[in-house]
Every structure is written in C-alpha cells, then in structure tokens.
Amino acid sequence: TPQRGTLFRITLPGPITTVAPQPRLRDIDAAKLAKNKLVAILDDDVSVLRTTERLFGSLGVEVFAHSEPLVWLNGVVEMKRMPDLVLLDYQLKDGDCTTYLEVVRGRWGGQGLKMIVVTGHARNPNLLRISEQVPVLRKPLTEATFALILDVLAGRRKLPQAGFL
C-alpha cells in the first residue's frame, strides 16, 4: 500500500538445523597428549560431522570421518591400525548404529577399542539397550563433553564400559 511499506514473506526449505558453538579448549596438556591420535567419526548430519572433524583436526588429531555409514564402515575395517577412539552417531539414515557397533567391535574389539555413541535421541528404548554395551554421550558436544572425550583420547581418563556419560 502506498505510504505504508511492503511486506515480504520468505519461505526457506526446512528443516533448519543449528550447529552448536565450537567448544573452547582450556586444557592444553590434554590436547598435547591427544595429538597424532586417530579418531573415527560416523555422523550422517554433515554439519555436525564437519564441526567435530575440524575441532579434532585443529588439535593435531588424525580424523577419519564420513557421513555415509557403509563407506565409513569399510574405511574403519580396512584401517592398518586401530582407531584410538570411535565416535558413532546413534541415529543414522538407515536405522540405528547397532550393526556398525558389532562390525567394528568384531574387527578391533579384542584390543581395547574405545567407543562412544553420540545421540540427540536419549529416550529411545533401543538406545537404552545400546547404553548397556557402550558409553553414550548426548549431543551437542559442549565444552565439558568435549573435554571428557579429549581426556579419554589422551589417556588421562578411563572410559566406562557402558552407560550414559
């Protein structure tokens, strides 16, 4: 309308996700101890995956990360050395991570493999079953949770066998 302005409506394709702010590292000693360690990350949310990958990479941690579960699994199974830590997203495009946990454990499990399942779906009954087998950490990664992961990777903290962290 003349003299009253213009109204615009913009529709964005959804859903719109937000990426948690990158945690700041306060413990330099843990970062030094984690340098050159190998972390294998599977997360089908590419923005979360890239953020986590950059965070570890900035500390000198070697990262094998992928958003496609079968590509990731093939890469982990074919690795020449066992990852120092495996981070698996619970909810994947084709279901949950149960099969991937079993295959990776079959390949590396007898050698003290450290695995953490990360999730935004804490109340899922299948996740409760998985939490009886491996540690589970809720997303998004905060400063405190990343510090915990870094301490585990650096060998300064023992990872519990199972349960919610």
Coordinates of N, CA and C in Angstrom, one line a residue:
T1 N 0.9 -1.2 0.0 CA 0.0 0.0 0.0 C 0.9 1.2 0.0
P2 N 0.6 2.3 -0.8 CA 1.4 3.5 -0.8 C 1.5 4.1 0.6
Q3 N 2.7 4.6 0.9 CA 2.9 5.3 2.2 C 2.9 4.4 3.4
R4 N 2.8 3.1 3.2 CA 2.7 2.2 4.3 C 3.8 1.1 4.3
G5 N 4.5 0.9 3.2 CA 5.6 0.0 3.2 C 5.2 -1.3 2.4
T6 N 6.1 -2.3 2.5 CA 5.9 -3.5 1.7 C 6.2 -4.7 2.7
L7 N 5.4 -5.7 2.6 CA 5.5 -6.9 3.4 C 6.1 -8.0 2.5
F8 N 7.2 -8.6 2.9 CA 7.7 -9.7 2.2 C 7.6 -11.0 3.1
R9 N 7.3 -12.1 2.4 CA 7.3 -13.4 3.1 C 8.3 -14.3 2.4
I10 N 9.3 -14.8 3.2 CA 10.3 -15.7 2.7 C 10.1 -17.1 3.3
T11 N 10.1 -18.1 2.5 CA 10.0 -19.4 2.9 C 11.3 -20.2 2.6
L12 N 11.9 -20.7 3.6 CA 13.2 -21.5 3.4 C 12.8 -22.9 3.5
P13 N 13.5 -23.7 2.6 CA 13.3 -25.2 2.7 C 13.8 -25.7 4.1
G14 N 13.1 -26.5 4.7 CA 13.5 -27.0 6.0 C 13.9 -28.4 6.0
P15 N 14.2 -29.0 7.1 CA 14.3 -28.3 8.4 C 15.6 -27.5 8.5
I16 N 15.6 -26.5 9.3 CA 16.8 -25.7 9.5 C 17.4 -26.2 10.8
T17 N 18.7 -26.6 10.8 CA 19.4 -27.0 11.9 C 20.4 -26.0 12.4
T18 N 20.7 -26.1 13.6 CA 21.7 -25.2 14.1 C 22.9 -26.0 14.5
V19 N 24.1 -25.5 14.5 CA 25.3 -26.1 14.9 C 25.7 -25.5 16.2
A20 N 26.0 -26.4 17.1 CA 26.4 -25.9 18.5 C 27.7 -25.1 18.3
P21 N 27.9 -24.1 19.2 CA 29.1 -23.4 19.1 C 30.3 -24.3 19.4
Q22 N 31.4 -24.0 18.8 CA 32.6 -24.8 18.9 C 33.1 -24.7 20.4
P23 N 33.3 -25.8 21.1 CA 33.9 -25.6 22.4 C 35.3 -25.0 22.4
R24 N 35.6 -24.2 23.4 CA 36.9 -23.7 23.6 C 37.7 -24.7 24.4
L25 N 39.0 -24.8 24.0 CA 39.8 -25.8 24.7 C 40.5 -25.1 25.8
R26 N 40.4 -25.6 27.0 CA 41.0 -25.0 28.2 C 42.2 -25.8 28.7
D27 N 42.2 -27.1 28.4 CA 43.3 -28.0 28.9 C 44.3 -28.3 27.7
I28 N 45.3 -27.5 27.7 CA 46.3 -27.6 26.7 C 47.1 -28.9 26.8
D29 N 47.3 -29.4 28.1 CA 48.0 -30.7 28.3 C 47.3 -31.9 27.6
A30 N 46.0 -31.9 27.8 CA 45.2 -33.0 27.2 C 45.3 -32.9 25.6
A31 N 45.3 -31.7 25.1 CA 45.4 -31.5 23.7 C 46.8 -32.0 23.2
K32 N 47.8 -31.8 23.9 CA 49.2 -32.2 23.5 C 49.2 -33.8 23.6
L33 N 48.6 -34.4 24.6 CA 48.6 -35.8 24.7 C 47.7 -36.5 23.6
A34 N 46.7 -35.8 23.1 CA 45.8 -36.3 22.1 C 46.4 -36.2 20.7
K35 N 47.4 -35.3 20.5 CA 48.0 -35.1 19.2 C 48.4 -36.4 18.6
N36 N 48.2 -36.5 17.3 CA 48.5 -37.7 16.5 C 47.8 -39.0 16.8
K37 N 46.7 -38.9 17.6 CA 45.8 -40.0 17.9 C 44.9 -40.1 16.7
L38 N 44.2 -41.2 16.5 CA 43.3 -41.5 15.4 C 41.9 -41.6 16.0
V39 N 41.0 -40.8 15.4 CA 39.6 -40.8 15.8 C 38.8 -41.1 14.5
A40 N 37.9 -42.1 14.6 CA 37.0 -42.5 13.5 C 35.6 -42.0 13.9
I41 N 35.0 -41.1 13.1 CA 33.7 -40.5 13.4 C 32.7 -40.8 12.3
L42 N 31.5 -41.3 12.7 CA 30.4 -41.5 11.8 C 29.2 -40.7 12.3
D43 N 28.8 -39.8 11.5 CA 27.6 -39.0 11.8 C 27.0 -38.6 10.4
D44 N 25.7 -38.9 10.3 CA 25.1 -38.6 9.0 C 24.6 -37.2 8.9
D45 N 24.7 -36.4 10.0 CA 24.5 -34.9 9.9 C 25.8 -34.3 9.5
V46 N 25.9 -33.9 8.3 CA 27.2 -33.4 7.7 C 27.7 -32.2 8.5
S47 N 26.8 -31.3 8.9 CA 27.3 -30.1 9.5 C 27.9 -30.4 10.9
V48 N 27.3 -31.3 11.6 CA 27.8 -31.8 12.9 C 29.1 -32.5 12.7
L49 N 29.2 -33.4 11.7 CA 30.4 -34.1 11.4 C 31.5 -33.2 11.0
R50 N 31.3 -32.2 10.2 CA 32.4 -31.3 9.8 C 32.9 -30.5 11.0
T51 N 32.0 -30.0 11.8 CA 32.4 -29.3 13.0 C 33.2 -30.1 13.9
T52 N 32.8 -31.3 14.2 CA 33.6 -32.2 15.1 C 34.9 -32.6 14.4
E53 N 34.9 -32.8 13.2 CA 36.2 -33.1 12.4 C 37.2 -32.0 12.5
R54 N 36.7 -30.7 12.3 CA 37.5 -29.6 12.4 C 38.1 -29.4 13.8
L55 N 37.3 -29.6 14.8 CA 37.7 -29.4 16.2 C 38.8 -30.4 16.5
F56 N 38.7 -31.7 16.2 CA 39.8 -32.6 16.4 C 41.0 -32.3 15.6
G57 N 40.8 -32.0 14.3 CA 41.9 -31.7 13.4 C 42.7 -30.5 13.9
S58 N 42.0 -29.5 14.4 CA 42.7 -28.3 14.9 C 43.7 -28.6 16.1
L59 N 43.5 -29.7 16.7 CA 44.3 -30.2 17.8 C 45.4 -31.1 17.4
G60 N 45.5 -31.4 16.1 CA 46.5 -32.3 15.6 C 46.1 -33.8 15.7
V61 N 44.8 -34.0 15.9 CA 44.3 -35.4 16.0 C 44.0 -35.8 14.5
E62 N 44.4 -37.0 14.2 CA 44.1 -37.6 12.9 C 42.7 -38.0 12.9
V63 N 41.9 -37.7 11.9 CA 40.5 -37.9 11.9 C 40.1 -38.7 10.6
F64 N 39.4 -39.8 10.8 CA 38.7 -40.4 9.6 C 37.2 -40.2 9.9
A65 N 36.6 -39.4 9.1 CA 35.2 -39.1 9.3 C 34.4 -39.3 8.0
H66 N 33.1 -39.7 8.1 CA 32.3 -39.9 7.0 C 30.8 -39.8 7.4
S67 N 30.0 -39.3 6.5 CA 28.5 -39.3 6.8 C 27.8 -40.5 6.2
E68 N 28.4 -41.2 5.3 CA 27.8 -42.4 4.7 C 28.2 -43.6 5.5
P69 N 27.3 -44.3 6.2 CA 27.7 -45.4 7.1 C 28.5 -46.5 6.4
L70 N 28.1 -47.0 5.3 CA 28.8 -48.1 4.7 C 30.2 -47.7 4.2
V71 N 30.4 -46.5 3.7 CA 31.7 -46.0 3.3 C 32.6 -45.9 4.6
W72 N 32.0 -45.4 5.6 CA 32.8 -45.2 6.9 C 33.2 -46.6 7.4
L73 N 32.2 -47.5 7.4 CA 32.5 -48.9 8.0 C 33.6 -49.6 7.2
N74 N 33.5 -49.5 5.9 CA 34.6 -50.1 5.0 C 35.9 -49.5 5.4
G75 N 36.0 -48.2 5.5 CA 37.2 -47.5 5.9 C 37.8 -47.9 7.2
V76 N 36.9 -48.0 8.2 CA 37.4 -48.4 9.5 C 37.9 -49.9 9.6
V77 N 37.1 -50.8 8.9 CA 37.5 -52.2 8.8 C 38.9 -52.4 8.1
E78 N 39.1 -51.5 7.1 CA 40.4 -51.7 6.3 C 41.6 -50.9 6.9
M79 N 41.4 -50.2 8.0 CA 42.5 -49.4 8.6 C 43.6 -50.4 9.0
K80 N 44.8 -49.9 8.9 CA 46.0 -50.7 9.3 C 46.2 -50.7 10.8
R81 N 45.8 -49.6 11.4 CA 45.9 -49.5 12.9 C 44.5 -49.2 13.5
M82 N 44.3 -49.7 14.7 CA 43.1 -49.5 15.4 C 42.9 -48.0 15.7
P83 N 41.7 -47.5 15.5 CA 41.5 -46.1 16.0 C 41.6 -46.0 17.5
D84 N 42.1 -44.8 17.9 CA 42.2 -44.6 19.4 C 40.9 -44.3 20.0
L85 N 39.9 -43.9 19.2 CA 38.6 -43.6 19.6 C 37.6 -43.7 18.5
V86 N 36.5 -44.3 18.7 CA 35.4 -44.3 17.7 C 34.2 -43.6 18.2
L87 N 33.7 -42.6 17.4 CA 32.5 -41.9 17.8 C 31.5 -42.2 16.8
L88 N 30.4 -42.8 17.2 CA 29.3 -43.2 16.3 C 28.0 -42.5 16.7
D89 N 27.4 -41.9 15.6 CA 26.1 -41.3 15.8 C 25.1 -42.5 16.0
Y90 N 24.2 -42.3 17.0 CA 23.2 -43.4 17.2 C 22.2 -43.5 16.0
Q91 N 21.6 -42.4 15.7 CA 20.5 -42.4 14.7 C 21.1 -42.1 13.3
L92 N 21.1 -43.1 12.4 CA 21.6 -43.0 11.1 C 20.4 -43.1 10.1
K93 N 20.7 -42.7 8.8 CA 19.6 -42.7 7.8 C 19.0 -44.1 7.7
D94 N 19.7 -45.2 7.8 CA 19.2 -46.5 7.6 C 18.8 -47.2 8.9
G95 N 18.7 -46.5 10.0 CA 18.4 -47.1 11.2 C 19.4 -46.7 12.3
D96 N 19.5 -47.5 13.3 CA 20.5 -47.1 14.4 C 21.9 -47.7 14.1
C97 N 22.8 -47.5 15.0 CA 24.2 -47.9 14.8 C 24.5 -49.3 15.3
T98 N 23.6 -50.1 15.7 CA 23.8 -51.4 16.3 C 24.7 -52.2 15.4
T99 N 24.4 -52.4 14.1 CA 25.2 -53.2 13.2 C 26.6 -52.7 13.1
Y100 N 26.8 -51.4 13.0 CA 28.1 -50.8 12.9 C 29.0 -51.1 14.1
L101 N 28.3 -51.0 15.3 CA 29.0 -51.3 16.6 C 29.5 -52.7 16.5
E102 N 28.7 -53.6 16.1 CA 29.1 -55.0 16.1 C 30.2 -55.3 15.2
V103 N 30.1 -54.8 14.0 CA 31.2 -55.0 13.0 C 32.5 -54.4 13.4
V104 N 32.5 -53.2 13.9 CA 33.7 -52.5 14.4 C 34.3 -53.3 15.6
R105 N 33.5 -53.7 16.5 CA 33.9 -54.5 17.7 C 34.5 -55.8 17.2
G106 N 33.9 -56.4 16.2 CA 34.4 -57.7 15.7 C 35.8 -57.5 15.1
R107 N 36.0 -56.4 14.5 CA 37.4 -56.1 13.8 C 38.4 -55.7 14.9
W108 N 38.0 -54.8 15.9 CA 39.0 -54.3 16.8 C 38.7 -54.6 18.3
G109 N 37.6 -55.2 18.6 CA 37.1 -55.3 20.0 C 38.1 -55.9 20.9
G110 N 38.8 -56.9 20.5 CA 39.7 -57.6 21.5 C 40.9 -56.9 21.8
Q111 N 41.1 -55.7 21.3 CA 42.4 -54.9 21.5 C 42.2 -53.6 22.3
G112 N 41.1 -53.6 23.1 CA 40.9 -52.4 24.0 C 40.3 -51.2 23.2
L113 N 39.4 -51.5 22.3 CA 38.8 -50.4 21.5 C 38.0 -49.5 22.4
K114 N 38.1 -48.2 22.2 CA 37.3 -47.2 22.9 C 36.2 -46.7 21.9
M115 N 35.0 -46.8 22.3 CA 33.9 -46.4 21.5 C 32.9 -45.6 22.3
I116 N 32.4 -44.5 21.7 CA 31.3 -43.7 22.3 C 30.2 -43.5 21.3
V117 N 29.0 -43.8 21.7 CA 27.8 -43.5 20.8 C 27.3 -42.1 21.2
V118 N 27.1 -41.2 20.2 CA 26.6 -39.9 20.5 C 25.2 -39.8 19.9
T119 N 24.3 -39.1 20.6 CA 22.9 -39.0 20.3 C 22.2 -37.8 20.7
G120 N 21.2 -37.5 20.0 CA 20.2 -36.5 20.4 C 18.9 -37.1 20.7
H121 N 18.8 -38.5 20.7 CA 17.6 -39.2 21.0 C 17.7 -40.0 22.3
A122 N 17.9 -39.4 23.4 CA 18.2 -40.1 24.6 C 17.1 -41.0 25.2
R123 N 15.9 -40.8 24.7 CA 14.8 -41.6 25.3 C 14.4 -42.8 24.5
N124 N 15.1 -43.1 23.4 CA 14.8 -44.3 22.6 C 15.1 -45.6 23.3
P125 N 14.1 -46.5 23.3 CA 14.3 -47.8 24.0 C 15.5 -48.6 23.5
N126 N 15.8 -48.5 22.2 CA 16.9 -49.2 21.6 C 18.2 -48.6 22.1
L127 N 18.2 -47.3 22.3 CA 19.4 -46.6 22.8 C 19.7 -47.0 24.2
L128 N 18.7 -47.3 25.0 CA 18.9 -47.8 26.4 C 19.6 -49.1 26.3
R129 N 19.2 -50.0 25.4 CA 19.9 -51.3 25.2 C 21.4 -51.1 24.8
I130 N 21.6 -50.1 23.9 CA 23.0 -49.9 23.5 C 23.8 -49.3 24.6
S131 N 23.2 -48.5 25.5 CA 23.9 -47.9 26.6 C 24.3 -48.9 27.6
E132 N 23.8 -50.1 27.5 CA 24.2 -51.2 28.4 C 25.5 -51.9 27.9
Q133 N 25.8 -51.6 26.6 CA 27.0 -52.2 26.0 C 28.2 -51.2 25.8
V134 N 27.9 -49.9 25.5 CA 28.9 -48.9 25.3 C 28.5 -47.6 26.0
P135 N 29.5 -46.7 26.2 CA 29.1 -45.4 26.7 C 28.4 -44.6 25.7
V136 N 27.4 -43.8 26.2 CA 26.6 -42.9 25.3 C 26.7 -41.5 25.8
L137 N 26.9 -40.6 24.8 CA 27.0 -39.2 25.1 C 26.0 -38.4 24.4
R138 N 25.3 -37.5 25.0 CA 24.3 -36.7 24.4 C 24.9 -35.5 23.6
K139 N 24.3 -35.3 22.4 CA 24.6 -34.1 21.6 C 23.9 -32.9 22.1
P140 N 24.3 -31.8 21.8 CA 25.5 -31.4 21.1 C 26.7 -31.5 22.0
L141 N 27.9 -31.5 21.4 CA 29.1 -31.5 22.2 C 29.3 -30.2 22.8
T142 N 29.4 -30.1 24.1 CA 29.7 -28.9 24.9 C 31.2 -28.9 25.2
E143 N 31.6 -27.8 25.9 CA 33.0 -27.7 26.4 C 33.3 -28.9 27.3
A144 N 32.3 -29.2 28.2 CA 32.6 -30.2 29.2 C 32.6 -31.6 28.5
T145 N 31.7 -31.9 27.6 CA 31.7 -33.2 27.0 C 32.9 -33.4 26.0
F146 N 33.3 -32.3 25.3 CA 34.5 -32.4 24.5 C 35.7 -32.6 25.4
A147 N 35.8 -31.9 26.5 CA 36.9 -32.1 27.4 C 37.0 -33.5 27.9
L148 N 35.8 -34.1 28.2 CA 35.8 -35.5 28.6 C 36.3 -36.4 27.5
I149 N 35.9 -36.2 26.3 CA 36.3 -37.0 25.1 C 37.8 -36.8 24.9
L150 N 38.3 -35.6 25.1 CA 39.7 -35.3 24.9 C 40.6 -36.0 26.0
D151 N 40.1 -36.0 27.2 CA 40.7 -36.7 28.3 C 40.8 -38.2 28.1
V152 N 39.7 -38.8 27.5 CA 39.7 -40.2 27.2 C 40.8 -40.5 26.1
L153 N 40.7 -39.7 25.1 CA 41.7 -39.8 23.9 C 43.1 -39.7 24.4
A154 N 43.4 -38.8 25.3 CA 44.7 -38.5 25.8 C 45.2 -39.6 26.8
G155 N 44.3 -40.4 27.2 CA 44.6 -41.5 28.2 C 44.6 -41.0 29.6
R156 N 44.0 -39.8 29.9 CA 44.0 -39.2 31.2 C 42.7 -39.7 32.0
R157 N 41.8 -40.2 31.3 CA 40.5 -40.6 31.9 C 40.1 -42.0 31.3
K158 N 39.7 -42.9 32.2 CA 39.3 -44.2 31.7 C 37.8 -44.1 31.3
L159 N 37.6 -44.7 30.1 CA 36.2 -44.7 29.6 C 35.4 -45.8 30.2
P160 N 34.2 -45.5 30.8 CA 33.4 -46.5 31.4 C 33.0 -47.5 30.3
Q161 N 32.8 -48.8 30.7 CA 32.4 -49.8 29.8 C 31.0 -49.5 29.1
A162 N 30.1 -48.9 29.8 CA 28.8 -48.6 29.3 C 28.1 -47.5 30.1
G163 N 26.9 -47.1 29.7 CA 26.1 -46.1 30.4 C 26.1 -44.8 29.8
F164 N 25.3 -43.9 30.3 CA 25.2 -42.5 29.8 C 26.3 -41.7 30.5
L165 N 27.0 -40.9 29.7 CA 28.1 -40.1 30.2 C 27.5 -38.7 30.6

